mmCIF file of C-alpha atoms in Angstrom:
data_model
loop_
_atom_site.group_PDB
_atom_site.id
_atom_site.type_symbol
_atom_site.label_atom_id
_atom_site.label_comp_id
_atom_site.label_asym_id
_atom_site.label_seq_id
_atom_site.Cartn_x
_atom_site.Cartn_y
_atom_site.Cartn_z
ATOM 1 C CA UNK A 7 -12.088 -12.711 16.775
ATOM 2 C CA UNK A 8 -11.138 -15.633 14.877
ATOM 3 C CA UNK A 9 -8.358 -14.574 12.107
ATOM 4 C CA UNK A 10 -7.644 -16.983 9.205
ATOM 5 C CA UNK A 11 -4.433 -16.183 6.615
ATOM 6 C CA UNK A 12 -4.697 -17.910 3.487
ATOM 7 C CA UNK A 13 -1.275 -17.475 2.028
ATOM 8 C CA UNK A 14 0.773 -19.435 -0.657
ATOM 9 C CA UNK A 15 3.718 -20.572 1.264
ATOM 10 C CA UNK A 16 5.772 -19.528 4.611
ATOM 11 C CA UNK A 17 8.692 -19.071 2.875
ATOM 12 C CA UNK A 18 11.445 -15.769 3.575
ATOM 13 C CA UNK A 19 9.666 -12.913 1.937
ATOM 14 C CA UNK A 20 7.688 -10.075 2.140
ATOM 15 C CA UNK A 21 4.366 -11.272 2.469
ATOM 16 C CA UNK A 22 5.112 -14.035 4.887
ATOM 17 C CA UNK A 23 6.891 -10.989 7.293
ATOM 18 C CA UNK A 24 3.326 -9.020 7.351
ATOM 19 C CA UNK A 25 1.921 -12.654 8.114
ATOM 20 C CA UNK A 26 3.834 -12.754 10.986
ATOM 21 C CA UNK A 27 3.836 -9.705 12.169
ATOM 22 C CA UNK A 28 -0.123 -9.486 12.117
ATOM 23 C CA UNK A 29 -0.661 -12.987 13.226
ATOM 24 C CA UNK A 30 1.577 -12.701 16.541
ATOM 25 C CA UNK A 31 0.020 -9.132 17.170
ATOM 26 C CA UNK A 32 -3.645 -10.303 16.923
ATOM 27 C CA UNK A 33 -2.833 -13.497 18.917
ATOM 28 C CA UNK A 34 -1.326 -11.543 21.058
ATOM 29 C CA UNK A 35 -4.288 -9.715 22.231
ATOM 30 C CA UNK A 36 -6.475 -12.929 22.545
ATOM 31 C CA UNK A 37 -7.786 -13.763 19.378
ATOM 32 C CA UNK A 38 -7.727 -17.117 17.690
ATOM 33 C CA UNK A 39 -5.426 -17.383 14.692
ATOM 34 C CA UNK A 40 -4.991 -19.811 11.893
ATOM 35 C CA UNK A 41 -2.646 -20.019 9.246
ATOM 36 C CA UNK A 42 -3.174 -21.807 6.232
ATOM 37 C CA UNK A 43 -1.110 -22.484 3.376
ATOM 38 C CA UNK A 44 -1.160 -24.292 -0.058
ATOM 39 C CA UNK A 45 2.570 -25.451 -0.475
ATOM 40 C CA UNK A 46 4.427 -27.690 2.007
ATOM 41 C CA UNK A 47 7.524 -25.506 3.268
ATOM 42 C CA UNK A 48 8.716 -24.688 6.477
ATOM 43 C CA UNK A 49 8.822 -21.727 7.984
ATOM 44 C CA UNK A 50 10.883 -18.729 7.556
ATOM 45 C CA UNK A 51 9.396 -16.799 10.302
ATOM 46 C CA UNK A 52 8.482 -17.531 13.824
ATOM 47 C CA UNK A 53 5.176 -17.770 15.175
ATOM 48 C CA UNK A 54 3.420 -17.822 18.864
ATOM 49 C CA UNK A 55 2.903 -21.631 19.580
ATOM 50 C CA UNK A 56 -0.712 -20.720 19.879
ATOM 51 C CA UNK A 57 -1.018 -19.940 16.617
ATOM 52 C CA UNK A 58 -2.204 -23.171 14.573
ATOM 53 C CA UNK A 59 0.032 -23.745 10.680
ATOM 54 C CA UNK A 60 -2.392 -25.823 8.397
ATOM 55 C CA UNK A 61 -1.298 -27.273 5.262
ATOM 56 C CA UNK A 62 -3.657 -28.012 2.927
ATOM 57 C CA UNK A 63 -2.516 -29.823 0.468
ATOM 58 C CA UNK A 64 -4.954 -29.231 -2.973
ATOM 59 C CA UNK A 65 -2.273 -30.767 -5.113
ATOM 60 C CA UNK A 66 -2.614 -34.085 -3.421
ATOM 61 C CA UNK A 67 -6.071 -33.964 -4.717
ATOM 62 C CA UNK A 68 -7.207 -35.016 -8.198
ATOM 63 C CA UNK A 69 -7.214 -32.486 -10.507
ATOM 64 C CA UNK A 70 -10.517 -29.917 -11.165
ATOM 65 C CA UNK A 71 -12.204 -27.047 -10.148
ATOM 66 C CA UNK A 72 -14.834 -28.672 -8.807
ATOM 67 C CA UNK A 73 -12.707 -30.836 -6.181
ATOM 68 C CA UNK A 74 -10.677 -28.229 -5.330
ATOM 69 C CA UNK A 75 -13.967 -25.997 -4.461
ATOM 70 C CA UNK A 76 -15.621 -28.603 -2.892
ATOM 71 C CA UNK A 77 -12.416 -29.339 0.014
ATOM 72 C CA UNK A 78 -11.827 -25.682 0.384
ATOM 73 C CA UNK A 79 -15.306 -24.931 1.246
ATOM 74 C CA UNK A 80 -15.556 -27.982 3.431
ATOM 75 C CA UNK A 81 -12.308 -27.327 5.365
ATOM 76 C CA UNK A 82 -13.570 -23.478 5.778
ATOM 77 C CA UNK A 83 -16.694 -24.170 6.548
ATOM 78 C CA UNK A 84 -15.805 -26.416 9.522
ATOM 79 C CA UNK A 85 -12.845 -23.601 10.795
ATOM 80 C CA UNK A 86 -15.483 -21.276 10.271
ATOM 81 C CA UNK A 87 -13.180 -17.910 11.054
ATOM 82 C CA UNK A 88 -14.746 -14.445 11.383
ATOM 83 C CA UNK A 89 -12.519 -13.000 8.361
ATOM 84 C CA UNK A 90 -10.074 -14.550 6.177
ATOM 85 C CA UNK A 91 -6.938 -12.517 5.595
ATOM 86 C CA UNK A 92 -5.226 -13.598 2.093
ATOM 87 C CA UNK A 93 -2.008 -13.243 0.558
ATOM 88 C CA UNK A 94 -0.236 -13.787 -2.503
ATOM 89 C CA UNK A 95 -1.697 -14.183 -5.963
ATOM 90 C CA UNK A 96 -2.421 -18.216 -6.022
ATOM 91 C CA UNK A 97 -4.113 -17.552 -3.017
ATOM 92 C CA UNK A 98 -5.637 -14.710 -3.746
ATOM 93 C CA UNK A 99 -7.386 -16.519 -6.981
ATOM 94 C CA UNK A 100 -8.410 -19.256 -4.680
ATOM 95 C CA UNK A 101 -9.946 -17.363 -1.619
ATOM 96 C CA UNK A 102 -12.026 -15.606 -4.177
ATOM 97 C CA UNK A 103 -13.384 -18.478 -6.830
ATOM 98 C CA UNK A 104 -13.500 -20.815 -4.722
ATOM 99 C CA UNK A 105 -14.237 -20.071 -1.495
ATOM 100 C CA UNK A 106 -16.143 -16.658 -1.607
ATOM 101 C CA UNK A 107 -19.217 -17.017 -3.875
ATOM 102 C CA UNK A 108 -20.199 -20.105 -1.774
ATOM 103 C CA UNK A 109 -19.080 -18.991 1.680
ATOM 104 C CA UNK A 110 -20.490 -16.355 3.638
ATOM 105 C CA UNK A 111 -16.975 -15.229 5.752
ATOM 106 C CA UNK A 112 -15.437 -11.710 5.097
ATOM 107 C CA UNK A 113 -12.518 -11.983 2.871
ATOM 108 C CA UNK A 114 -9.498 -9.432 2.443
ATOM 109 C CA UNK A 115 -7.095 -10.078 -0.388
ATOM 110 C CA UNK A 116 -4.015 -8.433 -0.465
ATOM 111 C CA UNK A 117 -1.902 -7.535 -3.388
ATOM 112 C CA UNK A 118 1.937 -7.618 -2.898
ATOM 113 C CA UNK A 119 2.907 -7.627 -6.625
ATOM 114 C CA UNK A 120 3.675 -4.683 -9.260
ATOM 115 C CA UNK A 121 0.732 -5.536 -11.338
ATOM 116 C CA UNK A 122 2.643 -3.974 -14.187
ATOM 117 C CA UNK A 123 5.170 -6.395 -15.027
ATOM 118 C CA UNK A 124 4.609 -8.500 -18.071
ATOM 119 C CA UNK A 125 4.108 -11.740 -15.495
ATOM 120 C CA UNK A 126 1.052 -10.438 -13.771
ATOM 121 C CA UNK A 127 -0.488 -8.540 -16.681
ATOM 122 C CA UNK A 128 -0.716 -11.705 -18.488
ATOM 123 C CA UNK A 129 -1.026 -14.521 -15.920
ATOM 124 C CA UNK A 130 -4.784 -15.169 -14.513
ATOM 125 C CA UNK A 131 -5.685 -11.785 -16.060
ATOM 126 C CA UNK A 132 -9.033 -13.367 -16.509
ATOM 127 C CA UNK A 133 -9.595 -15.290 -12.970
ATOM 128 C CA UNK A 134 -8.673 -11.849 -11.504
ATOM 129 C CA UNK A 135 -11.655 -9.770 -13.540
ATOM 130 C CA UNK A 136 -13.713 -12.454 -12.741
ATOM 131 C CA UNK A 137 -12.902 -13.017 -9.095
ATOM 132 C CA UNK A 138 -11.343 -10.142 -7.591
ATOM 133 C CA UNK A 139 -14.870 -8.309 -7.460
ATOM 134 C CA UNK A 140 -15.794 -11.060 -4.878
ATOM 135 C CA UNK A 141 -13.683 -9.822 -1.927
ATOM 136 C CA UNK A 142 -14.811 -7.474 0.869
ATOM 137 C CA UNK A 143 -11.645 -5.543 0.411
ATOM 138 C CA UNK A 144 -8.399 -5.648 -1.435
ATOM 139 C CA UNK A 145 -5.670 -4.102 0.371
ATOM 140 C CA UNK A 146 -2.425 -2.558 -1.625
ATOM 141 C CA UNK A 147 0.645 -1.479 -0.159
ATOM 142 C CA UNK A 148 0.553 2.249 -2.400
ATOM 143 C CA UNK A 149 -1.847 4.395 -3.977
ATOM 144 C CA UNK A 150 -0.772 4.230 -7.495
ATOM 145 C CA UNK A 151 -1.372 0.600 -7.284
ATOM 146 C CA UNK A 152 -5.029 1.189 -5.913
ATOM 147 C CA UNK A 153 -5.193 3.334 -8.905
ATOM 148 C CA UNK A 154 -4.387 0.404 -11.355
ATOM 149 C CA UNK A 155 -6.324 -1.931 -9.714
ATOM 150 C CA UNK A 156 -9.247 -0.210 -9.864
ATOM 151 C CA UNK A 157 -8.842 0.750 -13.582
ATOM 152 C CA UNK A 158 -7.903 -2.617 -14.906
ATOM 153 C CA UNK A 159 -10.220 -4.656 -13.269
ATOM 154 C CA UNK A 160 -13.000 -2.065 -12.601
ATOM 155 C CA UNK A 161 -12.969 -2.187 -9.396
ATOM 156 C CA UNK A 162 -14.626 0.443 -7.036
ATOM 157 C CA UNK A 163 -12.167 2.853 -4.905
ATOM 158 C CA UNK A 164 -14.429 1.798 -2.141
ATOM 159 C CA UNK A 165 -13.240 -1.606 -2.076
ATOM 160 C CA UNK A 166 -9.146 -0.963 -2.083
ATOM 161 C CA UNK A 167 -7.109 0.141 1.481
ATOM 162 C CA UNK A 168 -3.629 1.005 1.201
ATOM 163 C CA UNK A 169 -1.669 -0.051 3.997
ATOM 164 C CA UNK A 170 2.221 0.097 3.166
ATOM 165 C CA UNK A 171 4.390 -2.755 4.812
ATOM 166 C CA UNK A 172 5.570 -2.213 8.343
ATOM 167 C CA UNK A 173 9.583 -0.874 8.365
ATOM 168 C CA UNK A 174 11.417 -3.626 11.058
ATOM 169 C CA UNK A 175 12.683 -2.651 13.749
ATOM 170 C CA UNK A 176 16.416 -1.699 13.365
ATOM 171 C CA UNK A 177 18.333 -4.548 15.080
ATOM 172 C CA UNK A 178 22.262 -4.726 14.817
ATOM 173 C CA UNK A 179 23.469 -7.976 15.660
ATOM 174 C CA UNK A 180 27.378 -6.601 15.714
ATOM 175 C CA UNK A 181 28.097 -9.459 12.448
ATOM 176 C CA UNK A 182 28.141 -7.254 9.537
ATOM 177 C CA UNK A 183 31.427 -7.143 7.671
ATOM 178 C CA UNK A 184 32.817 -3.521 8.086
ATOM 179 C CA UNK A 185 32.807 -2.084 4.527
ATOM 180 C CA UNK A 186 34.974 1.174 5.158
ATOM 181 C CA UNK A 187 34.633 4.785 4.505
ATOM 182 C CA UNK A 188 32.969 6.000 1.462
ATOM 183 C CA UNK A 189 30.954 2.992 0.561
ATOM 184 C CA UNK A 190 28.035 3.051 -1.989
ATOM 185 C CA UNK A 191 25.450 0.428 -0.749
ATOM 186 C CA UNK A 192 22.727 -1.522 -2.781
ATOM 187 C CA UNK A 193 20.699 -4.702 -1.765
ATOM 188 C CA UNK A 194 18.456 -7.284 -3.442
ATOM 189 C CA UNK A 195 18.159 -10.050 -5.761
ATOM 190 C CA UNK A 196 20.926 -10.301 -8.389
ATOM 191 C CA UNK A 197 18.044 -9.755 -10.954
ATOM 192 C CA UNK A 198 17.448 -8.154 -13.745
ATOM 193 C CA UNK A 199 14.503 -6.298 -12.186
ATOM 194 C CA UNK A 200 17.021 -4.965 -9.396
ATOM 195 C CA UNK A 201 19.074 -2.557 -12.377
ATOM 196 C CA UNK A 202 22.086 -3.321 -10.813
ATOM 197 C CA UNK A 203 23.708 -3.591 -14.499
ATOM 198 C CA UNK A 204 22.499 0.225 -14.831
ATOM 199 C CA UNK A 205 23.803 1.289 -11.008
ATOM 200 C CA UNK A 206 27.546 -0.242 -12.961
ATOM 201 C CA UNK A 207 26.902 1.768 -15.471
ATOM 202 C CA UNK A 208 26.388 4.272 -13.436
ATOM 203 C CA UNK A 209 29.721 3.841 -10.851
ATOM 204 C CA UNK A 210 31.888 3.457 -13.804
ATOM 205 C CA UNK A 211 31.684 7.225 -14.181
ATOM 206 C CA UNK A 212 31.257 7.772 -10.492
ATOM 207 C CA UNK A 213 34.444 6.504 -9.877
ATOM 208 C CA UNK A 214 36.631 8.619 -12.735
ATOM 209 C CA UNK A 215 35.786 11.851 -10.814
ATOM 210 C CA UNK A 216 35.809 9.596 -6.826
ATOM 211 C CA UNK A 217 38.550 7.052 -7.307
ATOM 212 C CA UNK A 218 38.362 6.527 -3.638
ATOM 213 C CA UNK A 219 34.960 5.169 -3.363
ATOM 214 C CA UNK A 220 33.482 1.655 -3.481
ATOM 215 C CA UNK A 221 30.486 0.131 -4.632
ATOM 216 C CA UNK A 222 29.380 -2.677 -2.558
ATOM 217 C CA UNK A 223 26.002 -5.222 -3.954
ATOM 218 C CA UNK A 224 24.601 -7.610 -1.549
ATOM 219 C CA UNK A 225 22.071 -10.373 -2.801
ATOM 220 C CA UNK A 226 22.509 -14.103 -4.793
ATOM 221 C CA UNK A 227 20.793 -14.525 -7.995
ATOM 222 C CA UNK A 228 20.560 -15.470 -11.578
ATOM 223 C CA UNK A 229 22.483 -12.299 -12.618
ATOM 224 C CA UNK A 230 25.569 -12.439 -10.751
ATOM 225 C CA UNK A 231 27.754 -14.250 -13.299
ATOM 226 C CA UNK A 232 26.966 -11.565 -15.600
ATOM 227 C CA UNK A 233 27.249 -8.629 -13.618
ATOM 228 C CA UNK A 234 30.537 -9.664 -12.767
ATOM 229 C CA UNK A 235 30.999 -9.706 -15.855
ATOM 230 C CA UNK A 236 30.147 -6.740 -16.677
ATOM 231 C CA UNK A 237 32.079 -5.012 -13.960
ATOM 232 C CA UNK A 238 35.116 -6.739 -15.667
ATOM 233 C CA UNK A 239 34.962 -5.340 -18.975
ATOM 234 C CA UNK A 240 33.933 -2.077 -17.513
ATOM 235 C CA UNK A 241 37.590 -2.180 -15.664
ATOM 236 C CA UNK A 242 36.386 -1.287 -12.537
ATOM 237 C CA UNK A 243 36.085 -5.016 -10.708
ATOM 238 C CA UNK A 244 38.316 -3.443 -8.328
ATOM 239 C CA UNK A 245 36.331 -0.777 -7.068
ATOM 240 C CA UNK A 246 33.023 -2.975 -6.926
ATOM 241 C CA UNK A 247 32.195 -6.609 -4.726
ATOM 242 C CA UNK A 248 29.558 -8.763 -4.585
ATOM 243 C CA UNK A 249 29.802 -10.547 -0.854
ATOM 244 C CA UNK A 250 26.251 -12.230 -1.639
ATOM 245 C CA UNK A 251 23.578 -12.189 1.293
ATOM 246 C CA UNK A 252 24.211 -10.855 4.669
ATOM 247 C CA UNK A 253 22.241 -10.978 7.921
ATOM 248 C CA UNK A 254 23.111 -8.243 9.452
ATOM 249 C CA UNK A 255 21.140 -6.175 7.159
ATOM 250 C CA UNK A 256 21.298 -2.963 9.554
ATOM 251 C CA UNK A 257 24.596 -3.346 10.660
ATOM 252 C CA UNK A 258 25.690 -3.305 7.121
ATOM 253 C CA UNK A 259 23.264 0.100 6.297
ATOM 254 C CA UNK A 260 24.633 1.249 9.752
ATOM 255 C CA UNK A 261 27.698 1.749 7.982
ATOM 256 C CA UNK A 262 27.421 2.760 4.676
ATOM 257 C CA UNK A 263 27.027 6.774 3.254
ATOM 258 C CA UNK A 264 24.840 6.447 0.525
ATOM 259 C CA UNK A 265 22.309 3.654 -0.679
ATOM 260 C CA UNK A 266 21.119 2.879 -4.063
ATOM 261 C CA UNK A 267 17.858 1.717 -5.147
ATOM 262 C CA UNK A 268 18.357 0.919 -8.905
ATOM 263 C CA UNK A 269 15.262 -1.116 -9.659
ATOM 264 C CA UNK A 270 13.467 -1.010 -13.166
ATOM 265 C CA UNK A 271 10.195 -1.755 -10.798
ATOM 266 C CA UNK A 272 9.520 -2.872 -7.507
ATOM 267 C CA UNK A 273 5.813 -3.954 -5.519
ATOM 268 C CA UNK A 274 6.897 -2.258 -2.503
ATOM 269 C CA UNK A 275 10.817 -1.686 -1.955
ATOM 270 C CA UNK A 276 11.098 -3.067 1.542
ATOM 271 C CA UNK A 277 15.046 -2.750 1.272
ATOM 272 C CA UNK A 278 14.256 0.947 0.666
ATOM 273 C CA UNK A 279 12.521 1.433 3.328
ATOM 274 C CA UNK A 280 15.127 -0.537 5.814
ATOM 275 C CA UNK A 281 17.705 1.906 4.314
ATOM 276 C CA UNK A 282 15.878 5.004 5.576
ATOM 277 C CA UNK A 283 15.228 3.804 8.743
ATOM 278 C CA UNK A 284 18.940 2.513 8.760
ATOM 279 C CA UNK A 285 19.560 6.594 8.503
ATOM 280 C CA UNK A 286 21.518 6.122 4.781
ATOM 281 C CA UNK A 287 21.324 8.843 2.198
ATOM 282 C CA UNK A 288 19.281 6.948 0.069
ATOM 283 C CA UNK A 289 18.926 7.465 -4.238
ATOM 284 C CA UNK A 290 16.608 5.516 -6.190
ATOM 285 C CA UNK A 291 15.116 5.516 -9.586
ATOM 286 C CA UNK A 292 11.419 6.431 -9.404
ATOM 287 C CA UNK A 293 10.171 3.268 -10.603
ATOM 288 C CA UNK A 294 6.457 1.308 -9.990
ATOM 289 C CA UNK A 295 5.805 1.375 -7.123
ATOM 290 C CA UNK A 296 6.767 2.668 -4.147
ATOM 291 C CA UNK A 297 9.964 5.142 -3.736
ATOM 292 C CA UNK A 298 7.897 8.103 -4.408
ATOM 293 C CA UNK A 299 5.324 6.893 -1.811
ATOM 294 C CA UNK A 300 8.373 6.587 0.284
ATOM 295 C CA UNK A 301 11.310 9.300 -0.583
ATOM 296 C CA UNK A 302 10.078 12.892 -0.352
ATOM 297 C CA UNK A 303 11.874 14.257 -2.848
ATOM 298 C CA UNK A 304 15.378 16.798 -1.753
ATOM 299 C CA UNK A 305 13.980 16.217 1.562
ATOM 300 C CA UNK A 306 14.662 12.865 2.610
ATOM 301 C CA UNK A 307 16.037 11.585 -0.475
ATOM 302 C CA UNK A 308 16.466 11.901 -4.458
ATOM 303 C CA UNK A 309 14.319 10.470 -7.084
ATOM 304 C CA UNK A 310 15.584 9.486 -10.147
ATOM 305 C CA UNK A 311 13.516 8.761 -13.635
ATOM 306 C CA UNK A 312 13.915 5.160 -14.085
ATOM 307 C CA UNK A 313 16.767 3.627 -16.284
ATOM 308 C CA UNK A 314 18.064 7.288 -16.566
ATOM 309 C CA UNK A 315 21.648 6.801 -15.694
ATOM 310 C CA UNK A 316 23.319 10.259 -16.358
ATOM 311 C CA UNK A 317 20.747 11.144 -13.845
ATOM 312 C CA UNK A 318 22.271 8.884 -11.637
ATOM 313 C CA UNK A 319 25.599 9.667 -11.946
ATOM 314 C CA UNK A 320 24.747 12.850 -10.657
ATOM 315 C CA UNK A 321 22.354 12.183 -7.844
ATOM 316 C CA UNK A 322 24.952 9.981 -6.463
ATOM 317 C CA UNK A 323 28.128 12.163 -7.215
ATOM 318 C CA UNK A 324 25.865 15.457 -5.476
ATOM 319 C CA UNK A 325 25.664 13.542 -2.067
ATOM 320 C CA UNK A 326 29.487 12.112 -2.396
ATOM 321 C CA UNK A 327 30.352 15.832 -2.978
ATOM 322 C CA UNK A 328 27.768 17.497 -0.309
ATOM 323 C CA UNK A 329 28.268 15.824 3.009
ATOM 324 C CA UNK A 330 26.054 18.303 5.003
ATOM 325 C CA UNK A 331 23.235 17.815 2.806
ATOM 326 C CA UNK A 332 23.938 13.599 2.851
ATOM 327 C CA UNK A 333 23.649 13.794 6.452
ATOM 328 C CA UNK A 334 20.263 16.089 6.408
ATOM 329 C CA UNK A 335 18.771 13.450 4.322
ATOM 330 C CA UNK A 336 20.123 10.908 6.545
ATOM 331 C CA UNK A 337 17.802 12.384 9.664
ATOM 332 C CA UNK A 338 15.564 13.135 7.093
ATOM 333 C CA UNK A 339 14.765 9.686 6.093
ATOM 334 C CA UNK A 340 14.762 8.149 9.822
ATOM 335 C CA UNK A 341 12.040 10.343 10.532
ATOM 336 C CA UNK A 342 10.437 9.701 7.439
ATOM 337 C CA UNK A 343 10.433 5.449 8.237
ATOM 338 C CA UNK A 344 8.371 6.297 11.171
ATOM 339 C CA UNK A 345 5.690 6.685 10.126
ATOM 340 C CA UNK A 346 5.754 3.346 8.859
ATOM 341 C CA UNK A 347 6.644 2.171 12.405
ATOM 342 C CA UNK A 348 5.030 -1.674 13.044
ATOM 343 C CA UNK A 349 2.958 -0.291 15.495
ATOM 344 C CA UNK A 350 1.321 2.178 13.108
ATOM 345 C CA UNK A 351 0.731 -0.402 10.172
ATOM 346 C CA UNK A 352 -0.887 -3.010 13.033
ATOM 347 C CA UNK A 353 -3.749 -0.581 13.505
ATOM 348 C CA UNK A 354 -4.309 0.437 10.177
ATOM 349 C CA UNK A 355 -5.320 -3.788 10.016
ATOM 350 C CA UNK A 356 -6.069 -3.985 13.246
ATOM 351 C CA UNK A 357 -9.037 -1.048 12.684
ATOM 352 C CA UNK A 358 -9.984 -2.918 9.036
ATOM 353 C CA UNK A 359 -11.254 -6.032 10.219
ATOM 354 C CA UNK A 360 -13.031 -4.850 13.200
ATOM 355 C CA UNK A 361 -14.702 -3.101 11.194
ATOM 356 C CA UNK A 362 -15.577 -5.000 8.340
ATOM 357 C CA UNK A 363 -16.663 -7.927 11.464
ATOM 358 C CA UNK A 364 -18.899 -5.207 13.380
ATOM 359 C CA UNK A 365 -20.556 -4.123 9.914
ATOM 360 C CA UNK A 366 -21.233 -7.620 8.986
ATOM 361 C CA UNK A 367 -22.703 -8.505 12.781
ATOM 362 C CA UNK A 368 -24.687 -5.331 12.599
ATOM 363 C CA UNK A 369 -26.535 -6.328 9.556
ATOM 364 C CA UNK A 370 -27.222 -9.743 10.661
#
């Protein structure tokens, strides 16, 4: 097979890790891979050397749908792959107005957003009902996405696949600070998205009842000065740190006996997911999309209603209190990320294209 990604950039991120993953897999196994992308960046991820990393540079061009169709269809007309694989919502739009209703290769699109936040309700709304009904198949990473897809942009059922995002492998690199005993845990962009001004709220009555546990938040972002903030007036800076990113993101989970997912809404939580497999006693608020496609509820986790922070306060303050039943959840939640093992997820993709390639070569 010949594989072509379409993606917006190779920057760190969730996307680009599936990228990756796939691309080195497939290439692996003897197939010809391309990867092309629309913004000039370097890579965040490694890829096998025979793996070819196109830029193609539409904003060098002059301005205009027309131009723009025109050198896409020219440059993927003369790569000429079996399927095109894209990712990300710029390139998304593109694979599917400009290329598809004048090329005749398969295309997947693959949505990695939470199509309910105000940003992707509003932006391209239109290109999308327009476009979107040109790809062979959209994939999602959860079913209640599928579900909104399909309503918003009438879409048929027929044309979504979930396939969740792979868990990585746990590696512990032995460079993760050591955060001590009874050490709350919570990871991500310093954002308001994340909710980490509601998980505050939240420890500041944690800690009246637990004055020996900590609250450690790892992640930069536009937030922190006011979180800090916050933590300040709340008087309880000294109970809570921000150390900002860290690498050893398993060596870190390793350690800690409970981890927080406070997001208002997520696409898929990936940080979630390396928690679990991390073995932490994991809490998050129930948000769209994804913990309650990932947590099965007082089995290998607790689900929270979203922005409800009494009912976080005592989620969290049950497992600080209950260490038998933290540690059930712990094992609970390993075997629970298995299932989204790398392996797994590879065949769920691997067994989409070849057979959206045989279908089209049987017809033809």
């Amino acid at each position: 097979m010949k594989i072509c990604f379409f993606i917006s950039n190779l920057l760190c991120g969730g996307a680009q890790r599936v990228v990756s993953i796939l691309a080195n897999r497939w290439v692996a196994q003897g197939n010809e891979v391309v990867i092309i992308y629309l913004h000039d960046t370097e890579s965040a991820f490694q890829f096998d050397n025979k793996i070819r990393l196109i830029y193609l540079a539409l904003n060098s061009l002059p301005k205009g749908w027309y131009v723009h169709r025109k050198a896409v269809r020219a440059f993927f007309k003369k790569e000429n792959p079996d399927i095109i694989i894209s990712f990300l919502e710029k390139a998304n739009i593109v694979a599917t107005s400009l290329m598809k209703p004048f090329n005749k290769q398969l295309i997947i699109i693959s949505e990695r957003n939470n199509p309910l936040t105000a940003d992707c309700i509003k932006k391209n709304l239109l290109k999308k009902l327009l476009f979107f009904r040109f790809a062979d198949k959209i994939v999602t990473q959860t079913e209640n996405v599928t579900t909104y897809l399909t309503r918003r942009y009438f879409l048929s059922r027929r044309k979504c696949v979930v396939i969740p995002n792979p868990a990585r492998k746990v590696e512990i690199y032995g460079t993760a600070p050591k955060i001590g005993p009874n050490t709350i845990i919570a990871m991500g962009r310093l954002a308001y998205q994340k909710g980490f001004d509601l998980l505050l709220m939240a420890f500041a009555h944690i800690i009246k009842k637990y004055p020996d546990w900590r609250l450690v938040i790892y992640g930069e972002g536009e937030e922190r000065k006011s979180l800090e903030e916050q933590a300040k007036m709340m008087g309880i800076i000294k109970y809570v740190s921000f150390p900002g990113i860290v690498k050893d993101v398993f060596g870190v989970m390793k350690q800690a006996e409970i981890f927080v997912l406070s997001s208002r809404h997520e696409g898929m939580p990936n940080v979630l997911l390396e928690a679990m497999s991390s073995g932490c006693a994991c809490v998050a608020y129930n948000c769209d999309y994804g913990p309650a496609e990932l947590i099965d509820h007082e089995k290998s986790g607790l689900l929270v209603p979203v922005g409800d922070v009494n009912a976080l306060v005592k989620s969290i303050q049950r497992l600080i209190a209950n260490r038998e039943e933290r540690l059930l959840f712990c094992e609970n939640a390993m075997k629970k990320a298995r299932s989204f093992d790398e392996d797994v997820i590879f065949e769920k993709w691997d067994s989409l294209v070849k057979t959206l390639i045989n279908t089209k070569k049987s017809a033809t």
